[in-house]
Short mmCIF file of C-alpha atoms in Angstrom, two decimals:
data_model
loop_
_atom_site.label_atom_id
_atom_site.label_comp_id
_atom_site.label_asym_id
_atom_site.label_seq_id
_atom_site.Cartn_x
_atom_site.Cartn_y
_atom_site.Cartn_z
CA MET A 1 126.16 88.90 88.06
CA ASN A 2 125.88 86.65 84.81
CA LEU A 3 129.27 85.29 84.10
CA PHE A 4 128.52 84.55 80.45
CA TYR A 5 127.56 88.31 79.98
CA PHE A 6 130.71 89.45 82.42
CA GLY A 7 132.93 86.90 80.42
CA SER A 8 131.38 88.12 77.15
CA ALA A 9 132.52 91.56 77.77
CA LEU A 10 136.20 91.24 78.71
CA ASN A 11 136.41 88.57 75.63
CA PHE A 12 135.59 91.51 73.56
CA ALA A 13 137.32 93.88 74.91
CA ALA A 14 140.40 91.58 74.38
CA ILE A 15 139.58 92.42 70.30
CA TYR A 16 138.88 95.99 70.87
CA MET A 17 142.05 96.42 72.42
CA ILE A 18 143.85 94.80 69.94
CA ALA A 19 142.38 96.60 66.62
CA GLY A 20 142.05 99.64 68.76
CA THR A 21 145.81 99.58 69.13
CA GLY A 22 146.04 99.28 65.72
CA GLY A 23 143.90 102.37 65.57
CA ALA A 24 145.50 104.88 68.20
CA PHE A 25 149.08 103.81 66.09
CA SER A 26 146.98 105.26 63.26
CA ILE A 27 146.11 108.56 64.97
CA LYS A 28 149.31 108.54 66.24
CA SER A 29 150.95 108.77 62.65
CA GLY A 30 148.06 111.12 61.53
CA ASN A 31 146.71 108.86 59.08
CA LEU A 32 143.87 107.77 60.26
CA ASN A 33 142.59 104.01 59.54
CA PHE A 34 139.03 104.00 58.79
CA GLY A 35 139.53 100.20 56.72
CA GLY A 36 139.32 98.34 60.62
CA GLU A 37 136.12 96.63 59.39
CA GLY A 38 138.02 94.69 56.47
CA GLN A 39 141.07 94.46 57.98
CA ILE A 40 139.35 92.24 60.99
CA TYR A 41 137.54 90.49 58.22
CA LEU A 42 140.15 89.45 56.11
CA GLY A 43 142.46 88.48 59.00
CA GLY A 44 139.56 85.88 60.38
CA PHE A 45 138.58 85.15 57.01
CA ILE A 46 142.81 83.80 56.23
CA THR A 47 142.92 82.27 59.97
CA GLY A 48 139.90 80.31 59.21
CA ILE A 49 140.48 78.97 56.36
CA ILE A 50 144.40 78.01 57.32
CA LEU A 51 143.30 76.39 60.26
CA ALA A 52 140.49 74.43 58.51
CA GLY A 53 142.84 72.96 56.49
CA ALA A 54 145.49 72.25 58.95
CA LYS A 55 144.11 69.12 60.32
CA ASN A 56 147.11 67.43 60.74
CA LEU A 57 149.32 69.90 61.96
CA HIS A 58 150.51 70.49 65.66
CA PRO A 59 148.86 73.80 67.11
CA LEU A 60 152.15 75.32 67.85
CA ILE A 61 152.96 75.30 63.78
CA ALA A 62 149.51 75.91 62.76
CA LEU A 63 148.51 78.44 64.85
CA PRO A 64 151.68 81.02 64.73
CA LEU A 65 151.36 80.63 60.94
CA ALA A 66 147.95 81.21 60.80
CA LEU A 67 148.53 84.44 63.10
CA ILE A 68 151.67 85.86 61.04
CA LEU A 69 149.20 85.27 57.66
CA ALA A 70 146.07 86.74 59.56
CA PHE A 71 148.93 89.90 60.06
CA LEU A 72 150.27 90.45 57.27
CA SER A 73 147.14 90.24 54.81
CA SER A 74 145.66 92.84 56.52
CA GLY A 75 148.91 94.89 56.66
CA ALA A 76 149.23 94.53 53.08
CA LEU A 77 145.33 95.86 52.61
CA ALA A 78 146.21 98.87 54.88
CA LEU A 79 149.73 99.13 53.11
CA ILE A 80 147.18 99.97 49.86
CA SER A 81 146.70 103.24 50.76
CA GLY A 82 149.86 103.61 52.36
CA PHE A 83 151.33 103.65 48.89
CA LEU A 84 148.24 105.50 47.40
CA LYS A 85 149.09 108.25 49.79
CA GLN A 86 152.90 108.36 49.20
CA TYR A 87 153.03 108.55 45.51
CA LYS A 88 149.12 109.56 44.84
CA ASN A 89 149.03 111.62 47.65
CA ALA A 90 145.40 109.86 48.01
CA ASP A 91 143.90 110.94 51.54
CA PHE A 92 144.38 107.94 53.97
CA LEU A 93 141.16 108.12 55.85
CA PHE A 94 139.15 107.72 52.41
CA THR A 95 141.18 105.37 50.55
CA SER A 96 140.99 102.96 53.65
CA PHE A 97 137.66 102.90 54.05
CA LEU A 98 137.02 102.04 50.21
CA ALA A 99 139.70 99.00 50.58
CA SER A 100 137.76 97.72 53.53
CA SER A 101 134.33 98.43 51.53
CA ALA A 102 135.52 96.40 48.29
CA VAL A 103 136.96 93.75 50.70
CA CYS A 104 134.35 92.76 52.27
CA PRO A 105 131.85 91.98 50.34
CA ILE A 106 134.64 89.72 48.12
CA ILE A 107 135.53 87.86 51.26
CA SER A 108 131.21 87.39 51.99
CA GLY A 109 131.08 85.77 48.33
CA LEU A 110 134.18 83.15 48.95
CA ILE A 111 132.38 82.16 52.41
CA GLN A 112 129.24 81.70 50.30
CA GLY A 113 131.14 79.73 47.60
CA PRO A 114 134.10 77.19 47.62
CA PHE A 115 134.97 78.58 51.42
CA ARG A 116 131.72 77.70 52.94
CA SER A 117 131.54 74.50 55.37
CA LYS A 118 130.19 71.61 54.00
CA THR A 119 128.48 70.05 56.96
CA ASP A 120 127.53 73.34 58.53
CA ASN A 121 123.84 75.32 57.77
CA LEU A 122 125.71 78.51 58.37
CA LEU A 123 127.59 80.96 56.14
CA ALA A 124 130.52 80.12 57.38
CA THR A 125 133.93 78.50 57.06
CA GLN A 126 134.81 74.87 58.42
CA PHE A 127 135.01 74.93 61.94
CA ILE A 128 138.74 74.78 63.83
CA GLU A 129 139.65 72.00 65.20
CA GLU A 130 139.15 72.09 69.33
CA LYS A 131 143.09 71.70 69.38
CA PHE A 132 143.68 75.15 67.79
CA ARG A 133 141.02 76.91 69.76
CA PHE A 134 141.30 79.69 73.06
CA GLY A 135 140.13 77.61 76.19
CA SER A 136 137.57 79.41 78.00
CA ILE A 137 138.85 80.87 81.61
CA LEU A 138 135.38 81.90 82.71
CA LYS A 139 132.96 79.32 81.63
CA PRO A 140 130.41 79.44 80.03
CA SER A 141 131.15 83.04 78.47
CA THR A 142 134.30 82.63 75.76
CA LEU A 143 136.70 84.69 77.82
CA ASN A 144 139.91 83.26 76.96
CA ALA A 145 143.87 83.69 77.53
CA SER A 146 143.31 86.62 74.13
CA PHE A 147 142.38 88.65 77.16
CA PHE A 148 145.93 88.78 78.65
CA ILE A 149 147.86 89.03 75.90
CA ALA A 150 145.86 92.07 74.69
CA ILE A 151 147.10 93.76 77.55
CA LEU A 152 150.70 92.80 77.06
CA LEU A 153 150.01 94.33 73.67
CA CYS A 154 149.39 97.70 74.45
CA VAL A 155 151.92 97.73 76.88
CA LEU A 156 153.98 97.10 74.38
CA PHE A 157 152.84 99.58 72.14
CA TRP A 158 152.69 102.45 74.58
CA TYR A 159 156.68 101.33 75.18
CA LEU A 160 157.37 101.89 71.43
CA ILE A 161 155.70 105.10 71.06
CA ASN A 162 156.88 106.56 73.98
CA LYS A 163 159.92 105.06 75.18
CA THR A 164 161.61 104.21 71.31
CA SER A 165 163.37 106.70 68.85
CA TYR A 166 161.10 105.71 66.13
CA GLY A 167 157.83 106.25 68.48
CA LYS A 168 158.69 109.75 68.98
CA LYS A 169 159.93 110.47 65.42
CA LEU A 170 156.67 108.86 64.48
CA THR A 171 154.72 111.58 66.70
CA ILE A 172 156.00 114.27 65.33
CA TYR A 173 155.09 112.81 62.28
CA GLY A 174 151.84 112.71 62.50
CA VAL A 175 151.42 116.22 64.72
CA SER A 176 153.24 117.93 61.64
CA PRO A 177 154.98 116.16 58.33
CA GLU A 178 156.62 119.55 57.67
CA PHE A 179 158.85 119.96 60.30
CA SER A 180 159.36 115.82 60.22
CA ARG A 181 160.48 116.35 56.45
CA PHE A 182 162.77 119.19 57.39
CA ALA A 183 163.68 117.46 60.71
CA GLY A 184 165.25 115.29 58.20
CA TYR A 185 163.26 112.46 58.89
CA ASN A 186 162.26 109.55 56.64
CA ASN A 187 158.51 110.69 56.01
CA SER A 188 157.70 107.88 53.64
CA ASN A 189 158.46 105.32 56.30
CA PHE A 190 156.32 106.84 58.89
CA VAL A 191 153.65 106.05 56.50
CA PHE A 192 154.54 102.70 55.18
CA THR A 193 155.23 100.89 58.39
CA SER A 194 152.60 102.49 60.82
CA ALA A 195 149.76 101.41 57.82
CA PHE A 196 151.36 98.24 57.63
CA VAL A 197 151.26 98.03 61.47
CA SER A 198 147.54 99.42 62.30
CA GLY A 199 146.46 97.29 59.44
CA GLY A 200 148.19 93.90 61.04
CA MET A 201 146.92 94.65 64.65
CA HIS A 202 143.35 94.59 63.12
CA GLY A 203 144.10 91.53 61.49
CA LEU A 204 145.18 90.33 64.58
CA ALA A 205 142.08 90.80 66.14
CA GLY A 206 140.14 88.89 63.66
CA PHE A 207 143.13 85.96 64.37
CA PHE A 208 141.39 85.72 67.89
CA ALA A 209 138.10 86.16 67.05
CA VAL A 210 138.01 83.13 65.05
CA THR A 211 140.37 81.27 67.37
CA GLY A 212 138.98 82.61 70.82
CA THR A 213 135.58 83.65 70.50
CA TYR A 214 133.67 81.70 67.02
CA PHE A 215 135.93 79.08 65.54
CA THR A 216 134.73 80.28 62.51
CA CYS A 217 134.76 82.55 60.10
CA HIS A 218 131.29 83.33 59.90
CA GLU A 219 130.08 86.23 57.29
CA ASN A 220 129.76 89.76 58.42
CA PHE A 221 131.36 88.08 62.25
CA TYR A 222 133.55 91.64 61.77
CA ALA A 223 130.01 94.19 61.87
CA GLY A 224 130.86 96.90 64.63
CA MET A 225 134.24 95.45 65.62
CA GLY A 226 136.48 97.94 63.57
CA TRP A 227 134.48 100.93 64.51
CA THR A 228 134.26 100.28 68.54
CA ALA A 229 137.65 99.77 68.51
CA PHE A 230 138.55 103.12 66.82
CA SER A 231 136.21 104.69 69.34
CA ALA A 232 138.22 103.06 72.00
CA ALA A 233 140.96 104.51 70.28
CA LEU A 234 139.60 108.18 70.40
CA LEU A 235 138.41 107.44 74.04
CA SER A 236 142.23 106.56 74.91
CA ARG A 237 143.33 109.63 73.24
CA ALA A 238 145.64 107.20 71.25
CA ASN A 239 147.71 105.99 74.25
CA PRO A 240 147.77 102.09 74.68
CA LEU A 241 147.79 102.14 78.37
CA PHE A 242 144.43 103.96 78.45
CA MET A 243 143.64 102.23 75.60
CA ILE A 244 142.65 98.49 78.31
CA PRO A 245 140.06 100.57 80.62
CA SER A 246 138.84 102.47 77.40
CA ALA A 247 138.32 98.93 75.59
CA ILE A 248 137.13 97.22 79.01
CA PHE A 249 134.28 100.02 79.23
CA LEU A 250 133.27 99.52 75.44
CA GLY A 251 133.10 95.54 75.76
CA PHE A 252 130.82 96.21 78.55
CA VAL A 253 128.70 99.10 76.83
CA THR A 254 128.10 96.87 73.87
CA THR A 255 127.69 93.18 75.16
CA TYR A 256 124.84 94.67 78.55
CA ALA A 257 123.17 97.10 75.52
CA ASN A 258 122.68 94.01 73.19
CA ARG A 259 121.46 92.33 75.86
CA TYR A 260 119.10 94.51 77.31
CA ALA A 261 117.88 95.19 73.45
CA PHE A 262 117.26 91.58 73.42
CA LEU A 263 115.69 91.20 76.24
CA ASN A 264 113.30 93.67 76.14
CA ASN A 265 112.71 93.45 72.38
CA ILE A 266 114.05 96.82 70.57
CA ASN A 267 114.78 96.25 66.95
CA PHE A 268 117.15 98.87 66.91
CA ASP A 269 121.23 98.65 68.02
CA ILE A 270 120.99 100.93 70.99
CA SER A 271 124.91 99.99 71.69
CA SER A 272 125.47 102.08 68.79
CA LEU A 273 123.53 104.31 69.58
CA ILE A 274 125.37 104.74 73.21
CA GLN A 275 128.85 104.82 70.87
CA ALA A 276 127.77 107.68 68.99
CA VAL A 277 126.85 109.73 72.59
CA ILE A 278 130.32 108.60 73.54
CA LEU A 279 132.20 109.74 70.18
CA LEU A 280 129.85 112.91 70.20
CA ILE A 281 130.88 113.86 73.21
CA ILE A 282 134.48 113.04 72.73
CA SER A 283 134.59 115.20 69.81
CA PHE A 284 133.03 117.81 71.69
CA THR A 285 135.96 118.17 74.02
CA LEU A 286 138.35 118.17 71.33
CA PHE A 287 136.99 120.85 69.43
CA LYS A 288 136.58 122.88 72.79
CA LYS A 289 140.24 122.08 73.48
CA GLU A 290 141.85 122.96 69.90
CA LYS A 291 139.64 126.16 69.76
CA SER A 292 141.04 126.98 73.03
CA TYR A 293 144.17 126.64 71.53
CA ALA A 294 143.56 128.77 68.35
CA ASP A 295 142.60 131.92 71.18
#
């Protein structure tokens, strides 16, 4: 087995796990976050510019700083949709997608303009220094420690959703906001916290994409990541523990499908086609189950 593609598949699976956990959190709340692509891009951009300008800082200071700011910035982007839902009764799915669509060209413009690297020909920010990079644990691939961090996050979110009072109330709110309100729960708290955490987890995925895979924020690096992560969330039925095999499965699907397309000169995105078939099957299964409940 080619170690480069095997390690790359696991590496992208880690990114899908982290972002997919944010997607699963939004599914549990009933407020579907379709802005994952822009939130990943924003988190990666913040990480890239912070670490590029932190050459004199110790990694134990610079990396946590970039991580926190990536989480907060992407969380704040998703929180906009939360406020619009709470105070304007706007559809969260729609506004999160619009916010993502709006922020992506802005970030691309900044990368092409004032934040473009002066020493490279890429449309990207300056490469981060070696001391800020997560080293490979399976060379020559970029598989790194973020894979184990992603698994840990999946376990922590499973515990949060299934074993804490907040998680159980959030699930009830996601199933029936009316019942949640009549039960005396603070629904606005669920709207804001689920939006912020979901967006923040996507920003965290952008952080690890920059520090462990690309080592820079290049234009449109996020393409496909958000939707694949959301596919993993759907495939796992929004269960963070099942997110682990779901993300690994999609990591191998996307990596080896793209490898096959490259080696056979296929000029369309075969991995997206396979992913669409998987989503169609999932949706059909869910539709049949809902129909049987109705009967």
